[in-house]
Structure formats: C-alpha cells, structure tokens
Amino acid sequence: REFLVTVSMTNSAASGGGRKRLGIDADWADGKALYIKSVMSGAIEDWNREHPGENTVRSGDRIIAVNSCVGDAQAMVQECRDSNL
C-alpha cells in the first residue's frame, strides 16, 4: 500500500513551541528508502493517532520520498533533519 503522510515538526505553543522529533527508528542501508523499524513518540505517532486504520505508519513500512527527495535515503534523512516539515 502506498499513501501520503504530512506531518508538522513544530510543537504547539501550549507545548512550549520548538521542534518536535519525527519519532521513527529507520534503517536506510539500502540507499533508496527509509525502512521503519519502530515508531516512537513524535510527529509520526501524532499522525497515527489522527489517522487510525489503513493509513497508520507501522514498523515494516518504507518511506520512499521526503519533500522533493526521492530514491536517495541519505538525502531523505538530511531533509528530515534540516527541513521545517
């Protein structure tokens, strides 16, 4: 299954503002995608809470693009770290 996930990495003002964690443990050894090993507290967990069911991000899923980065796992990791997602 393929689906689009859109997350905000910014905490609400009520939570003190600032940047939140993405909240995944990912393996990017294949160089082309981010293989999700686990979901932890953070933006992805928030997404899952708001989108139960088929579009829940789970262990074993793969991230194939982050913003305009496609097919380059290292660039996707860097985009997650640097971007205001």
Short mmCIF file of N, CA, C and O in Angstrom, two decimals:
data_model
loop_
_atom_site.label_atom_id
_atom_site.label_comp_id
_atom_site.label_asym_id
_atom_site.label_seq_id
_atom_site.Cartn_x
_atom_site.Cartn_y
_atom_site.Cartn_z
N ARG A 1 0.84 -1.18 0.00
CA ARG A 1 0.00 0.00 0.00
C ARG A 1 0.88 1.23 0.00
O ARG A 1 1.94 1.24 0.62
N GLU A 2 0.48 2.23 -0.69
CA GLU A 2 1.22 3.49 -0.73
C GLU A 2 0.27 4.61 -0.35
O GLU A 2 -0.87 4.65 -0.81
N PHE A 3 0.72 5.49 0.55
CA PHE A 3 -0.11 6.61 0.97
C PHE A 3 0.77 7.78 1.36
O PHE A 3 1.96 7.63 1.64
N LEU A 4 0.17 8.96 1.35
CA LEU A 4 0.88 10.20 1.66
C LEU A 4 0.70 10.54 3.13
O LEU A 4 -0.42 10.49 3.65
N VAL A 5 1.80 10.88 3.78
CA VAL A 5 1.78 11.32 5.18
C VAL A 5 2.32 12.74 5.22
O VAL A 5 3.38 13.02 4.67
N THR A 6 1.60 13.62 5.87
CA THR A 6 2.04 15.00 6.04
C THR A 6 2.09 15.30 7.53
O THR A 6 1.08 15.15 8.21
N VAL A 7 3.25 15.66 8.02
CA VAL A 7 3.41 15.94 9.45
C VAL A 7 3.98 17.33 9.67
O VAL A 7 4.65 17.88 8.81
N SER A 8 3.71 17.86 10.84
CA SER A 8 4.30 19.12 11.28
C SER A 8 5.33 18.80 12.35
O SER A 8 5.03 18.07 13.30
N MET A 9 6.49 19.36 12.21
CA MET A 9 7.55 19.12 13.19
C MET A 9 7.59 20.22 14.26
O MET A 9 8.48 20.24 15.08
N THR A 10 6.61 21.11 14.25
CA THR A 10 6.57 22.21 15.19
C THR A 10 5.60 21.89 16.32
O THR A 10 4.45 21.53 16.07
N ASN A 11 6.06 22.03 17.56
CA ASN A 11 5.19 21.85 18.72
C ASN A 11 4.23 23.02 18.82
O ASN A 11 4.56 24.14 18.43
N SER A 12 3.08 22.78 19.38
CA SER A 12 2.13 23.87 19.61
C SER A 12 2.66 24.81 20.68
O SER A 12 3.52 24.44 21.49
N ALA A 13 2.13 26.02 20.71
CA ALA A 13 2.53 26.99 21.73
C ALA A 13 2.23 26.46 23.12
O ALA A 13 2.99 26.68 24.07
N ALA A 14 1.13 25.71 23.25
CA ALA A 14 0.75 25.13 24.55
C ALA A 14 1.78 24.10 25.02
O ALA A 14 1.93 23.88 26.21
N SER A 15 2.52 23.51 24.06
CA SER A 15 3.55 22.54 24.40
C SER A 15 4.92 23.17 24.54
O SER A 15 5.92 22.48 24.64
N GLY A 16 4.95 24.50 24.47
CA GLY A 16 6.22 25.21 24.63
C GLY A 16 6.90 25.57 23.33
O GLY A 16 8.01 26.08 23.32
N GLY A 17 6.24 25.30 22.18
CA GLY A 17 6.82 25.63 20.89
C GLY A 17 8.03 24.77 20.58
O GLY A 17 8.23 23.72 21.16
N GLY A 18 8.86 25.22 19.66
CA GLY A 18 10.06 24.47 19.30
C GLY A 18 9.78 23.35 18.33
O GLY A 18 8.67 23.19 17.83
N ARG A 19 10.80 22.56 18.07
CA ARG A 19 10.74 21.48 17.08
C ARG A 19 10.55 20.14 17.78
O ARG A 19 11.24 19.84 18.75
N LYS A 20 9.65 19.34 17.26
CA LYS A 20 9.45 18.01 17.83
C LYS A 20 10.22 16.97 17.02
O LYS A 20 10.67 17.24 15.91
N ARG A 21 10.35 15.81 17.58
CA ARG A 21 11.02 14.69 16.90
C ARG A 21 10.10 14.08 15.87
O ARG A 21 8.89 14.12 16.01
N LEU A 22 10.68 13.49 14.83
CA LEU A 22 9.89 12.75 13.84
C LEU A 22 9.31 11.51 14.50
O LEU A 22 8.15 11.18 14.30
N GLY A 23 10.12 10.82 15.30
CA GLY A 23 9.62 9.70 16.08
C GLY A 23 9.63 8.36 15.36
O GLY A 23 8.73 7.56 15.53
N ILE A 24 10.68 8.13 14.56
CA ILE A 24 10.84 6.81 13.96
C ILE A 24 12.28 6.36 14.13
O ILE A 24 13.19 7.17 14.21
N ASP A 25 12.46 5.05 14.20
CA ASP A 25 13.78 4.44 14.10
C ASP A 25 13.79 3.80 12.72
O ASP A 25 12.94 2.95 12.42
N ALA A 26 14.70 4.25 11.86
CA ALA A 26 14.70 3.80 10.47
C ALA A 26 16.06 3.28 10.05
O ALA A 26 17.09 3.76 10.50
N ASP A 27 16.04 2.29 9.18
CA ASP A 27 17.24 1.74 8.56
C ASP A 27 17.27 2.26 7.13
O ASP A 27 16.28 2.15 6.41
N TRP A 28 18.37 2.83 6.72
CA TRP A 28 18.47 3.36 5.37
C TRP A 28 19.64 2.76 4.62
O TRP A 28 20.19 3.33 3.68
N ALA A 29 20.01 1.54 5.00
CA ALA A 29 21.17 0.86 4.42
C ALA A 29 21.02 0.55 2.94
O ALA A 29 22.02 0.46 2.22
N ASP A 30 19.79 0.39 2.44
CA ASP A 30 19.63 0.07 1.01
C ASP A 30 19.90 1.28 0.12
O ASP A 30 20.04 1.14 -1.10
N GLY A 31 19.98 2.48 0.72
CA GLY A 31 20.32 3.68 -0.02
C GLY A 31 19.18 4.31 -0.80
O GLY A 31 19.33 5.40 -1.33
N LYS A 32 18.03 3.65 -0.86
CA LYS A 32 16.92 4.14 -1.69
C LYS A 32 15.68 4.53 -0.89
O LYS A 32 14.88 5.32 -1.36
N ALA A 33 15.51 3.94 0.28
CA ALA A 33 14.30 4.18 1.09
C ALA A 33 14.67 4.12 2.56
O ALA A 33 15.74 3.64 2.93
N LEU A 34 13.76 4.63 3.39
CA LEU A 34 13.91 4.52 4.84
C LEU A 34 12.97 3.43 5.32
O LEU A 34 11.75 3.55 5.19
N TYR A 35 13.52 2.33 5.83
CA TYR A 35 12.75 1.21 6.34
C TYR A 35 12.44 1.49 7.81
O TYR A 35 13.36 1.62 8.63
N ILE A 36 11.17 1.60 8.14
CA ILE A 36 10.78 1.93 9.52
C ILE A 36 10.87 0.69 10.40
O ILE A 36 10.17 -0.29 10.19
N LYS A 37 11.77 0.76 11.39
CA LYS A 37 11.94 -0.34 12.34
C LYS A 37 11.00 -0.19 13.52
O LYS A 37 10.53 -1.19 14.06
N SER A 38 10.73 1.06 13.93
CA SER A 38 9.78 1.29 15.03
C SER A 38 9.29 2.72 14.99
O SER A 38 9.94 3.60 14.45
N VAL A 39 8.11 2.92 15.59
CA VAL A 39 7.51 4.25 15.73
C VAL A 39 7.54 4.60 17.21
O VAL A 39 7.13 3.79 18.05
N MET A 40 8.03 5.80 17.51
CA MET A 40 8.15 6.25 18.89
C MET A 40 7.39 7.56 19.04
O MET A 40 6.72 8.00 18.10
N SER A 41 7.52 8.19 20.16
CA SER A 41 6.86 9.47 20.42
C SER A 41 7.37 10.52 19.45
O SER A 41 8.57 10.64 19.22
N GLY A 42 6.45 11.28 18.84
CA GLY A 42 6.83 12.34 17.92
C GLY A 42 5.76 12.59 16.88
O GLY A 42 4.59 12.20 17.04
N ALA A 43 6.16 13.21 15.78
CA ALA A 43 5.23 13.63 14.73
C ALA A 43 4.51 12.45 14.07
O ALA A 43 3.32 12.53 13.76
N ILE A 44 5.20 11.34 13.87
CA ILE A 44 4.56 10.17 13.24
C ILE A 44 3.54 9.56 14.19
O ILE A 44 2.44 9.16 13.77
N GLU A 45 3.84 9.49 15.46
CA GLU A 45 2.88 8.99 16.44
C GLU A 45 1.63 9.88 16.46
O GLU A 45 0.50 9.39 16.52
N ASP A 46 1.83 11.20 16.36
CA ASP A 46 0.70 12.13 16.29
C ASP A 46 -0.14 11.84 15.05
O ASP A 46 -1.37 11.80 15.10
N TRP A 47 0.53 11.64 13.90
CA TRP A 47 -0.18 11.29 12.65
C TRP A 47 -1.01 10.03 12.86
O TRP A 47 -2.18 9.97 12.48
N ASN A 48 -0.41 9.01 13.44
CA ASN A 48 -1.10 7.74 13.65
C ASN A 48 -2.34 7.92 14.52
O ASN A 48 -3.38 7.30 14.25
N ARG A 49 -2.24 8.74 15.54
CA ARG A 49 -3.37 8.98 16.43
C ARG A 49 -4.52 9.66 15.67
O ARG A 49 -5.68 9.37 15.89
N GLU A 50 -4.16 10.55 14.75
CA GLU A 50 -5.17 11.30 13.99
C GLU A 50 -5.67 10.54 12.76
O GLU A 50 -6.69 10.92 12.18
N HIS A 51 -4.98 9.47 12.35
CA HIS A 51 -5.33 8.72 11.15
C HIS A 51 -5.29 7.21 11.44
O HIS A 51 -4.45 6.50 10.90
N PRO A 52 -6.19 6.73 12.29
CA PRO A 52 -6.18 5.30 12.61
C PRO A 52 -6.60 4.47 11.39
O PRO A 52 -7.25 4.97 10.49
N GLY A 53 -6.18 3.23 11.39
CA GLY A 53 -6.61 2.33 10.33
C GLY A 53 -5.56 2.15 9.24
O GLY A 53 -4.37 2.06 9.51
N GLU A 54 -6.02 2.12 8.01
CA GLU A 54 -5.18 1.79 6.86
C GLU A 54 -3.99 2.73 6.67
O GLU A 54 -2.94 2.31 6.21
N ASN A 55 -4.13 4.00 7.01
CA ASN A 55 -3.05 4.95 6.78
C ASN A 55 -2.17 5.20 8.02
O ASN A 55 -1.52 6.23 8.12
N THR A 56 -2.13 4.24 8.91
CA THR A 56 -1.25 4.30 10.07
C THR A 56 0.15 3.88 9.65
O THR A 56 0.32 2.88 8.94
N VAL A 57 1.14 4.64 10.06
CA VAL A 57 2.54 4.30 9.78
C VAL A 57 2.96 3.22 10.77
O VAL A 57 2.79 3.38 11.98
N ARG A 58 3.52 2.12 10.25
CA ARG A 58 3.85 0.96 11.08
C ARG A 58 5.29 0.51 10.85
O ARG A 58 5.88 0.79 9.81
N SER A 59 5.80 -0.27 11.79
CA SER A 59 7.07 -0.96 11.58
C SER A 59 6.94 -1.79 10.32
O SER A 59 5.91 -2.41 10.08
N GLY A 60 7.98 -1.77 9.51
CA GLY A 60 7.97 -2.51 8.25
C GLY A 60 7.60 -1.66 7.05
O GLY A 60 7.85 -2.06 5.92
N ASP A 61 7.01 -0.49 7.28
CA ASP A 61 6.72 0.42 6.17
C ASP A 61 8.02 1.03 5.66
O ASP A 61 9.03 1.03 6.35
N ARG A 62 7.95 1.57 4.45
CA ARG A 62 9.10 2.25 3.85
C ARG A 62 8.73 3.66 3.46
O ARG A 62 7.66 3.89 2.91
N ILE A 63 9.61 4.58 3.75
CA ILE A 63 9.45 5.96 3.29
C ILE A 63 10.22 6.07 1.98
O ILE A 63 11.43 5.79 1.94
N ILE A 64 9.52 6.43 0.92
CA ILE A 64 10.15 6.47 -0.40
C ILE A 64 10.43 7.88 -0.89
O ILE A 64 11.12 8.07 -1.88
N ALA A 65 9.90 8.89 -0.18
CA ALA A 65 10.16 10.28 -0.54
C ALA A 65 9.94 11.18 0.67
O ALA A 65 9.06 10.92 1.50
N VAL A 66 10.75 12.23 0.77
CA VAL A 66 10.58 13.27 1.78
C VAL A 66 10.70 14.59 1.04
O VAL A 66 11.77 14.91 0.49
N ASN A 67 9.60 15.32 0.99
CA ASN A 67 9.54 16.56 0.20
C ASN A 67 9.99 16.24 -1.22
O ASN A 67 9.44 15.35 -1.84
N SER A 68 11.01 16.88 -1.74
CA SER A 68 11.43 16.64 -3.12
C SER A 68 12.52 15.56 -3.22
O SER A 68 13.00 15.27 -4.32
N CYS A 69 12.92 14.95 -2.12
CA CYS A 69 13.95 13.91 -2.12
C CYS A 69 13.32 12.56 -2.38
O CYS A 69 12.49 12.09 -1.59
N VAL A 70 13.72 11.92 -3.47
CA VAL A 70 13.17 10.62 -3.85
C VAL A 70 14.32 9.69 -4.24
O VAL A 70 15.21 10.09 -4.98
N GLY A 71 14.29 8.45 -3.74
CA GLY A 71 15.25 7.45 -4.16
C GLY A 71 16.65 7.61 -3.60
O GLY A 71 17.56 6.90 -4.01
N ASP A 72 16.85 8.51 -2.65
CA ASP A 72 18.16 8.74 -2.04
C ASP A 72 17.96 8.81 -0.53
O ASP A 72 17.59 9.85 0.01
N ALA A 73 18.19 7.69 0.14
CA ALA A 73 17.91 7.59 1.57
C ALA A 73 18.70 8.62 2.38
O ALA A 73 18.16 9.23 3.31
N GLN A 74 19.94 8.83 2.04
CA GLN A 74 20.76 9.79 2.79
C GLN A 74 20.19 11.20 2.65
O GLN A 74 20.11 11.94 3.63
N ALA A 75 19.76 11.58 1.46
CA ALA A 75 19.15 12.90 1.25
C ALA A 75 17.84 13.02 2.02
O ALA A 75 17.52 14.09 2.56
N MET A 76 17.06 11.92 2.09
CA MET A 76 15.80 11.95 2.84
C MET A 76 16.06 12.16 4.32
O MET A 76 15.37 12.94 4.98
N VAL A 77 17.06 11.48 4.86
CA VAL A 77 17.41 11.65 6.27
C VAL A 77 17.83 13.09 6.52
O VAL A 77 17.39 13.73 7.49
N GLN A 78 18.65 13.64 5.66
CA GLN A 78 19.10 15.02 5.81
C GLN A 78 17.92 15.98 5.73
O GLN A 78 17.85 16.94 6.50
N GLU A 79 16.99 15.73 4.82
CA GLU A 79 15.80 16.59 4.69
C GLU A 79 14.98 16.55 5.98
O GLU A 79 14.48 17.58 6.43
N CYS A 80 14.84 15.38 6.59
CA CYS A 80 14.11 15.26 7.86
C CYS A 80 14.80 16.06 8.95
O CYS A 80 14.14 16.67 9.79
N ARG A 81 16.09 16.07 8.95
CA ARG A 81 16.86 16.77 9.99
C ARG A 81 16.86 18.28 9.77
O ARG A 81 16.80 19.04 10.74
N ASP A 82 16.92 18.71 8.53
CA ASP A 82 17.12 20.13 8.22
C ASP A 82 15.85 20.91 7.94
O ASP A 82 15.80 22.10 8.16
N SER A 83 14.84 20.26 7.41
CA SER A 83 13.68 20.95 6.89
C SER A 83 12.70 21.33 7.99
O SER A 83 12.66 20.74 9.05
N ASN A 84 11.89 22.33 7.70
CA ASN A 84 10.78 22.68 8.57
C ASN A 84 9.55 21.91 8.12
O ASN A 84 8.61 22.47 7.60
N LEU A 85 9.59 20.62 8.27
CA LEU A 85 8.50 19.74 7.81
C LEU A 85 7.20 20.10 8.49
O LEU A 85 7.16 20.46 9.62
#
